[in-house]
Short mmCIF file of N, CA and C in Angstrom, two decimals:
data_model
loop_
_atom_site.label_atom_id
_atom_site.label_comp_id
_atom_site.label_asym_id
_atom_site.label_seq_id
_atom_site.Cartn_x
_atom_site.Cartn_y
_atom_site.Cartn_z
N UNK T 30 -41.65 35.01 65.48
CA UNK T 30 -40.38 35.65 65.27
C UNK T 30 -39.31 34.57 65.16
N UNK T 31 -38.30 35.00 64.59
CA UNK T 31 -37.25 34.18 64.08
C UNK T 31 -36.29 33.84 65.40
N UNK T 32 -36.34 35.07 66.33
CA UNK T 32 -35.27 34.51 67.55
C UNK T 32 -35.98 34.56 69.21
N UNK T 33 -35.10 33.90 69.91
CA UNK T 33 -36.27 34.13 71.44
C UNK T 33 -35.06 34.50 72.34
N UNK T 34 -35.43 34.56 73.33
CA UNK T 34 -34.32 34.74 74.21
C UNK T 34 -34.61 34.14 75.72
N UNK T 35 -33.51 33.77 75.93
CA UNK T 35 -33.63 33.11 77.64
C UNK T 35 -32.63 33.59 78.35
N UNK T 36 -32.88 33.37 79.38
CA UNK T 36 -32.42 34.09 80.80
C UNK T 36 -30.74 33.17 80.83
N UNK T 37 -29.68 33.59 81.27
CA UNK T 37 -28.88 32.34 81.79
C UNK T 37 -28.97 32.34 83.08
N UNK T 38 -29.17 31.21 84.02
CA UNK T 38 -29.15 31.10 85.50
C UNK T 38 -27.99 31.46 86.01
N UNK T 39 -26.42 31.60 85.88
CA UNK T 39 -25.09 31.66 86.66
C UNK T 39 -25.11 33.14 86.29
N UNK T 40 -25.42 33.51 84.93
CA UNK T 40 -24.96 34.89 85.06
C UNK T 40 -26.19 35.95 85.05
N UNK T 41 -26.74 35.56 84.79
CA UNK T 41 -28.08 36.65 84.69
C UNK T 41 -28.64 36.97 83.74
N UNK T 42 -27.59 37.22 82.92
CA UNK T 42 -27.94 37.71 81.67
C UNK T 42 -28.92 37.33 80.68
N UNK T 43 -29.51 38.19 79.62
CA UNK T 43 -30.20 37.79 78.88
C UNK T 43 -29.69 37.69 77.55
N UNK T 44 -29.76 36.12 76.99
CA UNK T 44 -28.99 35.44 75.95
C UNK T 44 -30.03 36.00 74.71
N UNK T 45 -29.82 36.01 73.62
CA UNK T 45 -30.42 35.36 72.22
C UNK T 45 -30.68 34.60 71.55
N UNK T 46 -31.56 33.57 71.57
CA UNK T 46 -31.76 32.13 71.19
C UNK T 46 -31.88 32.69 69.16
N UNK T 47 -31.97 31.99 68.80
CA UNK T 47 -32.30 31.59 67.26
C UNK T 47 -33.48 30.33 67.28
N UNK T 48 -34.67 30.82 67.17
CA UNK T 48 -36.08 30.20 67.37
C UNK T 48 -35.79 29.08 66.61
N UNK T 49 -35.61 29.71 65.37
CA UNK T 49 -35.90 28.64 64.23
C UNK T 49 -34.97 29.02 63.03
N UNK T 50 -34.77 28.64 61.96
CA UNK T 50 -34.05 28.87 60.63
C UNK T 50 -34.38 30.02 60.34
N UNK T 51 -33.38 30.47 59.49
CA UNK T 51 -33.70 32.01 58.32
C UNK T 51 -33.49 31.37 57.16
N UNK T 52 -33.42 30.58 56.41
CA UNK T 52 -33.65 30.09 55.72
C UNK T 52 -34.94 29.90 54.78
N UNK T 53 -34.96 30.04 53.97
CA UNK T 53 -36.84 30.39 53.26
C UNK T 53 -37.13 29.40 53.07
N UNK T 54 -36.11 27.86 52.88
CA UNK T 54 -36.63 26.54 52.77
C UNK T 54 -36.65 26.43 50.68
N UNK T 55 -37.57 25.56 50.23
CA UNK T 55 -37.81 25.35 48.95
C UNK T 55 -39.30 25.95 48.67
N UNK T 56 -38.64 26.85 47.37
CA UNK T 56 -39.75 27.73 47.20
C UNK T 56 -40.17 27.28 45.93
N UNK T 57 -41.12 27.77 45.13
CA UNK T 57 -41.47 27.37 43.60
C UNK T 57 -40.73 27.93 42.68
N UNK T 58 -40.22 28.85 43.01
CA UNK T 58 -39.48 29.48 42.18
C UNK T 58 -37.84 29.01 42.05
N UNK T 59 -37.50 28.51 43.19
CA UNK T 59 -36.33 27.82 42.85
C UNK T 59 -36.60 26.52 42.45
N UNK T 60 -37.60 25.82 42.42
CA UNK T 60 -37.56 24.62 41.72
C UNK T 60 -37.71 24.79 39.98
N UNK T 61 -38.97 25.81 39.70
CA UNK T 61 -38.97 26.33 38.33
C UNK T 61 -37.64 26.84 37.56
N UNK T 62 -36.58 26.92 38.48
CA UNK T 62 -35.02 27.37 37.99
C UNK T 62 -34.12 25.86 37.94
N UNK T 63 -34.55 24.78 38.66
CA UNK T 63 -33.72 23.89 38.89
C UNK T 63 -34.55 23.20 37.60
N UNK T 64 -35.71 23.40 37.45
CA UNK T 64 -36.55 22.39 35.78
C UNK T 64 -35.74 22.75 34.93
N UNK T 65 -35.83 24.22 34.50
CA UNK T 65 -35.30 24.97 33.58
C UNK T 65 -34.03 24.21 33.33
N UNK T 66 -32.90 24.41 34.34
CA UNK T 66 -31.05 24.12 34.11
C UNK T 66 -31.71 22.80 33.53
N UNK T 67 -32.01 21.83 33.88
CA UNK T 67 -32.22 20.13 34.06
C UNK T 67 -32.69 20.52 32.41
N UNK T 68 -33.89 21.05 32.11
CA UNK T 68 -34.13 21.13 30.26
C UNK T 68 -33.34 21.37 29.64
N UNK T 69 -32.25 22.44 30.13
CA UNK T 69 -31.35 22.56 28.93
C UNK T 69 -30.21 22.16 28.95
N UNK T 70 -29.79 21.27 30.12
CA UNK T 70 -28.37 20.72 30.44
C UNK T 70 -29.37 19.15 29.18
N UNK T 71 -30.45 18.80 29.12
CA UNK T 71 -31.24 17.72 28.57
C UNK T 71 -30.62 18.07 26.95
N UNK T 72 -31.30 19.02 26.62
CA UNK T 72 -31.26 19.73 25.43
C UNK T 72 -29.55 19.66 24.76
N UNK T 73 -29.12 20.50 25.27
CA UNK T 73 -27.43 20.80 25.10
C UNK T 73 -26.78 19.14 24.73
N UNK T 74 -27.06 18.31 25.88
CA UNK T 74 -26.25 17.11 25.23
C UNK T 74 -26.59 16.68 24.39
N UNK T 75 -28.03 16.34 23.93
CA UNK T 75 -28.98 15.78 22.97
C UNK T 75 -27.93 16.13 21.95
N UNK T 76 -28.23 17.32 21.42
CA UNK T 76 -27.39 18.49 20.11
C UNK T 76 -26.21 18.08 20.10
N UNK T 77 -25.68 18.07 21.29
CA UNK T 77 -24.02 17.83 21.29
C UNK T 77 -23.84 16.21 21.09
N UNK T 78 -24.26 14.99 21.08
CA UNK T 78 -24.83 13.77 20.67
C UNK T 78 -24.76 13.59 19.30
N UNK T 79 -26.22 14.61 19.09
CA UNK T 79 -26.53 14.58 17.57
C UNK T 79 -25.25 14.99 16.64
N UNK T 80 -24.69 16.26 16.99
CA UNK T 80 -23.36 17.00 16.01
C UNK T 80 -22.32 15.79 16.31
N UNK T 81 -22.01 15.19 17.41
CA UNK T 81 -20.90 14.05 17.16
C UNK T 81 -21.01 12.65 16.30
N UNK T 82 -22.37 12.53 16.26
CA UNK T 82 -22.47 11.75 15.31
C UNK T 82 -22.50 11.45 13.89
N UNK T 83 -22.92 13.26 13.55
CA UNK T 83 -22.61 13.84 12.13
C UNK T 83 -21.06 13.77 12.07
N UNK T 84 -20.63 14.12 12.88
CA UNK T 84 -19.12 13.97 12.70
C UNK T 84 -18.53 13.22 12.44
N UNK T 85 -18.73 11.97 13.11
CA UNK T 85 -18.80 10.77 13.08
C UNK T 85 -19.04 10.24 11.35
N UNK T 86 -19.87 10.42 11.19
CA UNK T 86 -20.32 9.81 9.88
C UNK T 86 -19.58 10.79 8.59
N UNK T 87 -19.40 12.39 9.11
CA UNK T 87 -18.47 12.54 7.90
C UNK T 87 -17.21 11.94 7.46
N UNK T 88 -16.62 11.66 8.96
CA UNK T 88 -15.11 11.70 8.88
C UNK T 88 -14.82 10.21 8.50
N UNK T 89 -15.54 9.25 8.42
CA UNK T 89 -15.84 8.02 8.52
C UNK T 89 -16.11 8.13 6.88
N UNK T 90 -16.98 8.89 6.39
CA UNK T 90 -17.01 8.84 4.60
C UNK T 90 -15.53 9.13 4.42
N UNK T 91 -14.78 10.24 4.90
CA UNK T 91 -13.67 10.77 4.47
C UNK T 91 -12.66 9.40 4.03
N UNK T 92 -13.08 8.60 4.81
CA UNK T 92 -11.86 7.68 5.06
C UNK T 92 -12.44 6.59 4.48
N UNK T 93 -12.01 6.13 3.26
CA UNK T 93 -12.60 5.17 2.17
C UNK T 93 -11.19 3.79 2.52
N UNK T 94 -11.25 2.93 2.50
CA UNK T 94 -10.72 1.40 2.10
C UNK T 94 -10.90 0.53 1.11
N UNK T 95 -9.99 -0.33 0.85
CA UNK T 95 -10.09 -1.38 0.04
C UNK T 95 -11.46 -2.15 0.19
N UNK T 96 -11.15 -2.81 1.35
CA UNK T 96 -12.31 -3.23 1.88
C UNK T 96 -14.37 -2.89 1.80
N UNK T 97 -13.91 -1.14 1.72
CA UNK T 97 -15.10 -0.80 1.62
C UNK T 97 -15.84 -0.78 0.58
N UNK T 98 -15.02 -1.73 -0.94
CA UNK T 98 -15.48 -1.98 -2.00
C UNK T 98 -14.82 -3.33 -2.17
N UNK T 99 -14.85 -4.44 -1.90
CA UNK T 99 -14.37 -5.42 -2.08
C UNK T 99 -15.21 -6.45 -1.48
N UNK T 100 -15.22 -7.47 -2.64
CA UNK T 100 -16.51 -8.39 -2.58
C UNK T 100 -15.42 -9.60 -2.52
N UNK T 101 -15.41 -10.94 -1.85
CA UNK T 101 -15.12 -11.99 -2.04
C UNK T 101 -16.20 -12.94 -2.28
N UNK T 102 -16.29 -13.70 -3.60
CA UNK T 102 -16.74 -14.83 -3.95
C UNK T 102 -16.51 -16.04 -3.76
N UNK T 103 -17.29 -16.95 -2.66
CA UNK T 103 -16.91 -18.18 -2.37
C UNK T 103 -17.33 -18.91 -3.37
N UNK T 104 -16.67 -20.34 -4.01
CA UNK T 104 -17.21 -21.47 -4.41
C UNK T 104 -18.02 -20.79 -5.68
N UNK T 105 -17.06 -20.18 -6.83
CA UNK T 105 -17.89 -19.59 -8.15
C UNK T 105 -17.99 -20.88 -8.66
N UNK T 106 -18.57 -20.84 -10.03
CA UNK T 106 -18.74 -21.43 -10.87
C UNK T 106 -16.95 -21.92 -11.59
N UNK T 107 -16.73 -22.99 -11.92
CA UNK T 107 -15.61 -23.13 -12.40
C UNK T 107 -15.22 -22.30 -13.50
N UNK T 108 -16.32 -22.09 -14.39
CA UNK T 108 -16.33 -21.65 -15.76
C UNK T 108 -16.40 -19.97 -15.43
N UNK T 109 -16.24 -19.63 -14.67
CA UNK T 109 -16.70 -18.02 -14.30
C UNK T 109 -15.52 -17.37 -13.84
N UNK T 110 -15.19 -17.17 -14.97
CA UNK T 110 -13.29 -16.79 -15.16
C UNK T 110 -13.06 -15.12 -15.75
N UNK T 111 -14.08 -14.63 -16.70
CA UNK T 111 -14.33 -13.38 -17.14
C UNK T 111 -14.63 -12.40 -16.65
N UNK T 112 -13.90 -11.37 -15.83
CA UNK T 112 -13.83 -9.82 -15.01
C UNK T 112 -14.91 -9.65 -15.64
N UNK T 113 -15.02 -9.20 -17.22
CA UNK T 113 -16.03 -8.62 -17.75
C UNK T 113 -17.59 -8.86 -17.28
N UNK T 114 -17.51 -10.19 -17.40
CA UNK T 114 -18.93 -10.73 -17.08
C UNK T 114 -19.10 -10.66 -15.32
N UNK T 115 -18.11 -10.67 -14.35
CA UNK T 115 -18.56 -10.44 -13.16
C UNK T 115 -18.81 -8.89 -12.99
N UNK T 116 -18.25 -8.03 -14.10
CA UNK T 116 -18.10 -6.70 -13.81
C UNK T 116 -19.56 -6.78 -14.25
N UNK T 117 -20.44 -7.05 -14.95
CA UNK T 117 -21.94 -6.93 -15.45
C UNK T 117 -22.50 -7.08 -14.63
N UNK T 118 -22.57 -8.51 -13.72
CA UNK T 118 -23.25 -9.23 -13.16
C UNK T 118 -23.43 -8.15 -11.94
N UNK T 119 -22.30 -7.60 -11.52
CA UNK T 119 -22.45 -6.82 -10.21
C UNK T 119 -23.14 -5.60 -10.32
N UNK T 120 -22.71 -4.94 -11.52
CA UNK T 120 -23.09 -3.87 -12.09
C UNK T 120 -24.83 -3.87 -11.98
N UNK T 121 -25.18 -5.07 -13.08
CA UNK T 121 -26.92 -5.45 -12.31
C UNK T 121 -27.21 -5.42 -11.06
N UNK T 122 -26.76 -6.39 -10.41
CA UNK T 122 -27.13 -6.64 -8.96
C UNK T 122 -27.33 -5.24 -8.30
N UNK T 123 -25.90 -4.63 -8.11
CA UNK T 123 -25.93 -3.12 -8.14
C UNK T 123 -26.77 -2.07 -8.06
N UNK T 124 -27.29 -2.06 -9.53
CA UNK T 124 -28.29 -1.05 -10.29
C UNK T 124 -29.75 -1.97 -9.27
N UNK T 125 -29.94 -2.73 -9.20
CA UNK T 125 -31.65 -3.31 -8.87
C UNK T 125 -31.81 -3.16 -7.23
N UNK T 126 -30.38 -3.04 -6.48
CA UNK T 126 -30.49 -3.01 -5.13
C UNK T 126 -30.60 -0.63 -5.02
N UNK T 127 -29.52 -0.42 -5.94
CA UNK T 127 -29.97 1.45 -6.10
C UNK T 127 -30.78 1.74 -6.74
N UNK T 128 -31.27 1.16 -7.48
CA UNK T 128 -32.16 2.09 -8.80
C UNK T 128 -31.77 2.62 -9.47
N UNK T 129 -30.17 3.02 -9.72
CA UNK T 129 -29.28 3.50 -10.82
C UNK T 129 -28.42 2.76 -11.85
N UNK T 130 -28.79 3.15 -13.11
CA UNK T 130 -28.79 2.33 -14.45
C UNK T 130 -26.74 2.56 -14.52
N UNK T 131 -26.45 3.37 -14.19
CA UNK T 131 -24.66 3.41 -14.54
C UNK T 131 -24.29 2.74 -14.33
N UNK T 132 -23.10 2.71 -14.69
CA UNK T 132 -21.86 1.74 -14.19
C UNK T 132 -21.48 1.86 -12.67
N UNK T 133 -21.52 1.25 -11.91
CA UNK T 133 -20.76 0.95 -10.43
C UNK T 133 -19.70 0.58 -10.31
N UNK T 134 -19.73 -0.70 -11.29
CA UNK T 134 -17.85 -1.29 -10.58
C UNK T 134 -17.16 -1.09 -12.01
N UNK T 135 -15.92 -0.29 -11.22
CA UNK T 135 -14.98 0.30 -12.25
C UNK T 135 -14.07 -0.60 -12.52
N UNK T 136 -13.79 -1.96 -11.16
CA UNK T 136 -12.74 -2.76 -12.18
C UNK T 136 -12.90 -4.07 -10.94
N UNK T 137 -12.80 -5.15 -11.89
CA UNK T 137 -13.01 -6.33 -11.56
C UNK T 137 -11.80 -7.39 -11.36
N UNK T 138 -11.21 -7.81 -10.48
CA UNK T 138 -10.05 -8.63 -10.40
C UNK T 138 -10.70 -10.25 -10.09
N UNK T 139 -10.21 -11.16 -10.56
CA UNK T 139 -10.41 -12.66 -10.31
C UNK T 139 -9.08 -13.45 -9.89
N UNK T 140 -8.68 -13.98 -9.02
CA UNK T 140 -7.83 -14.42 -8.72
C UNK T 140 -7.86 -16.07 -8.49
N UNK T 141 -7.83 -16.53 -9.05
CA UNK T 141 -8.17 -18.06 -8.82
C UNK T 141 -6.98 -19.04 -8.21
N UNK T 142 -7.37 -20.29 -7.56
CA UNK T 142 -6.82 -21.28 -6.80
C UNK T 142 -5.25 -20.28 -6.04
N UNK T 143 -5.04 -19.26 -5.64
CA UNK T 143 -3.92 -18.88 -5.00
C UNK T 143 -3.32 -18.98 -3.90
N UNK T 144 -4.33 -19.92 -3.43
CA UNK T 144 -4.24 -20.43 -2.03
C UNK T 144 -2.53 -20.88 -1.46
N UNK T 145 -2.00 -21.50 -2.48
CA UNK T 145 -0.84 -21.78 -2.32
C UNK T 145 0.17 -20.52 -2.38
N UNK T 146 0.10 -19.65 -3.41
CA UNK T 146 0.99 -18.57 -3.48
C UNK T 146 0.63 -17.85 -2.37
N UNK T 147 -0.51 -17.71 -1.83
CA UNK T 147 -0.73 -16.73 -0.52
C UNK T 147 -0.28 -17.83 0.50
N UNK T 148 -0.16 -18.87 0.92
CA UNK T 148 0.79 -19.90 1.59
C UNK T 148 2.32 -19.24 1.98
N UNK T 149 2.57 -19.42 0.55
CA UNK T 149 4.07 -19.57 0.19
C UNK T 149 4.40 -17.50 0.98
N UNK T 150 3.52 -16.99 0.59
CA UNK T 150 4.06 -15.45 0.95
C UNK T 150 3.76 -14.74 2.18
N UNK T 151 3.21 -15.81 3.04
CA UNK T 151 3.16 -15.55 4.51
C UNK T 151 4.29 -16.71 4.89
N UNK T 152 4.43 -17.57 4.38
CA UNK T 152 5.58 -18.27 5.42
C UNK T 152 7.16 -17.65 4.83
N UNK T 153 7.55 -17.07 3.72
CA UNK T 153 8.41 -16.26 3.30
C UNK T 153 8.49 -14.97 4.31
N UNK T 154 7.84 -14.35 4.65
CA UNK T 154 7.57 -13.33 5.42
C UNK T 154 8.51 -13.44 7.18
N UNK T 155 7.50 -15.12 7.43
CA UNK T 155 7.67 -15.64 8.57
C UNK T 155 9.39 -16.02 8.89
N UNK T 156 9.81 -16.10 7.87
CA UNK T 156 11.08 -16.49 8.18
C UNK T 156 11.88 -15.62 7.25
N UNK T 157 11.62 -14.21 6.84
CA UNK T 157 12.46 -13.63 6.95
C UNK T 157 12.78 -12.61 8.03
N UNK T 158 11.40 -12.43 8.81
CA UNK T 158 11.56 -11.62 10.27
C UNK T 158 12.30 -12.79 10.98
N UNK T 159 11.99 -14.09 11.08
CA UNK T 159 12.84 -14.74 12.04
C UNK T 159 14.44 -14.69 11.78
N UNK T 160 14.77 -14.69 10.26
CA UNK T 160 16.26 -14.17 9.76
C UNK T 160 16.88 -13.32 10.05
N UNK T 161 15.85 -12.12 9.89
CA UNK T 161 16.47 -10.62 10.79
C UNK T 161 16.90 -11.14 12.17
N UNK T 162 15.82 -11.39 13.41
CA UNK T 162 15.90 -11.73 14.39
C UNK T 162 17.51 -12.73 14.87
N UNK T 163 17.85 -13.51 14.09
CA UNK T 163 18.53 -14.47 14.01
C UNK T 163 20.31 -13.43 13.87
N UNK T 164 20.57 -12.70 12.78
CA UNK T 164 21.78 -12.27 11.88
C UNK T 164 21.67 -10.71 12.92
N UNK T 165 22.68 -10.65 13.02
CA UNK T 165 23.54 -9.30 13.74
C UNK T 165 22.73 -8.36 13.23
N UNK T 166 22.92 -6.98 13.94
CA UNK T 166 22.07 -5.95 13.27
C UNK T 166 23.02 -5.15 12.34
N UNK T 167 24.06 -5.34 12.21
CA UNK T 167 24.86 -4.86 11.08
C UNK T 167 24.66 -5.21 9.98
N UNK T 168 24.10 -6.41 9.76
CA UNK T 168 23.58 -7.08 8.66
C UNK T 168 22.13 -6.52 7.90
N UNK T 169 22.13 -6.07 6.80
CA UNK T 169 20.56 -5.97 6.55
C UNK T 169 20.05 -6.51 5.52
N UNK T 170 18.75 -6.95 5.49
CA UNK T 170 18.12 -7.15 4.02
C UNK T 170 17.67 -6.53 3.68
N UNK T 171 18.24 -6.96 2.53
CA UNK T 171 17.58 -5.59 1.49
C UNK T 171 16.34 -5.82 1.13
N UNK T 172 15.74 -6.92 0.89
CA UNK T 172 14.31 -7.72 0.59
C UNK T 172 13.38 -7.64 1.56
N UNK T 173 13.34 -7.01 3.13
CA UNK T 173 12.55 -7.35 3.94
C UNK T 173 11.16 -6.60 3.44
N UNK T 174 11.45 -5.33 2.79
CA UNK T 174 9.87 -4.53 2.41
C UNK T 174 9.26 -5.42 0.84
N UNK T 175 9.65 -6.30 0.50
CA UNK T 175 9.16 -7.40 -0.53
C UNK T 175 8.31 -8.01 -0.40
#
């Protein structure tokens, strides 16, 4: 039985002990419920994982850059001055890395030795924020978005 009882010595009386627990302890059936939650709390994130990563990858196509088509060529050939002919060349390369015979690159820019003009248009930059910085704020340029 679950309870006992003892005497108390001062008063006489007869107490009610609590033998042991009422408690049923761990049964199989509550562990077969605790597998279950644990599989599908497993499951649920997996899916929820998987769908964020689709997400991930759509929203990530959505959002195209310069960059995400832009090739820089170190150290060409001197003589390799013709868009046209790099527009081929890539166009091959292109086609043999997809397996598709079309056209890929829609337009080809070459910019040669600019090293200096890209010089000259970061230190222009540099000292026209330091100009702002410098001249009252009543003052404005009109050139700073240039």
């Amino acid at each position: 039985s679950y309870y006992g009882t003892a005497v108390n010595p001062v008063t006489g009386k007869t107490q009610i002990l609590i033998n042991r627990t009422t408690c049923a302890g761990a049964q199989v059936e509550q562990g077969i419920w605790n597998i279950v939650t644990l599989l599908f709390l497993i499951v649920g994130i997996s899916l929820f994982v998987s769908y964020q990563n689709q997400v991930e990858v759509r929203l990530d196509e959505g959002k195209t850059s310069a960059s995400d088509y832009s090739i820089l060529v170190s150290n060409p050939p001197d003589d390799a001055v013709d868009p046209e002919e790099w527009r081929e060349f890539f166009d091959g390369l292109l086609g043999e890395l997809t397996g598709e015979k079309q056209q890929q690159v829609t337009l080809c820019t070459i910019a040669l030795n600019n090293h200096r003009l890209l010089k000259n248009l970061v230190q222009r930059r540099k000292d026209l924020k330091l100009l702002k910085t410098l001249l009252s704020e009543t003052c404005e340029l009109s050139d700073m978005n240039d």
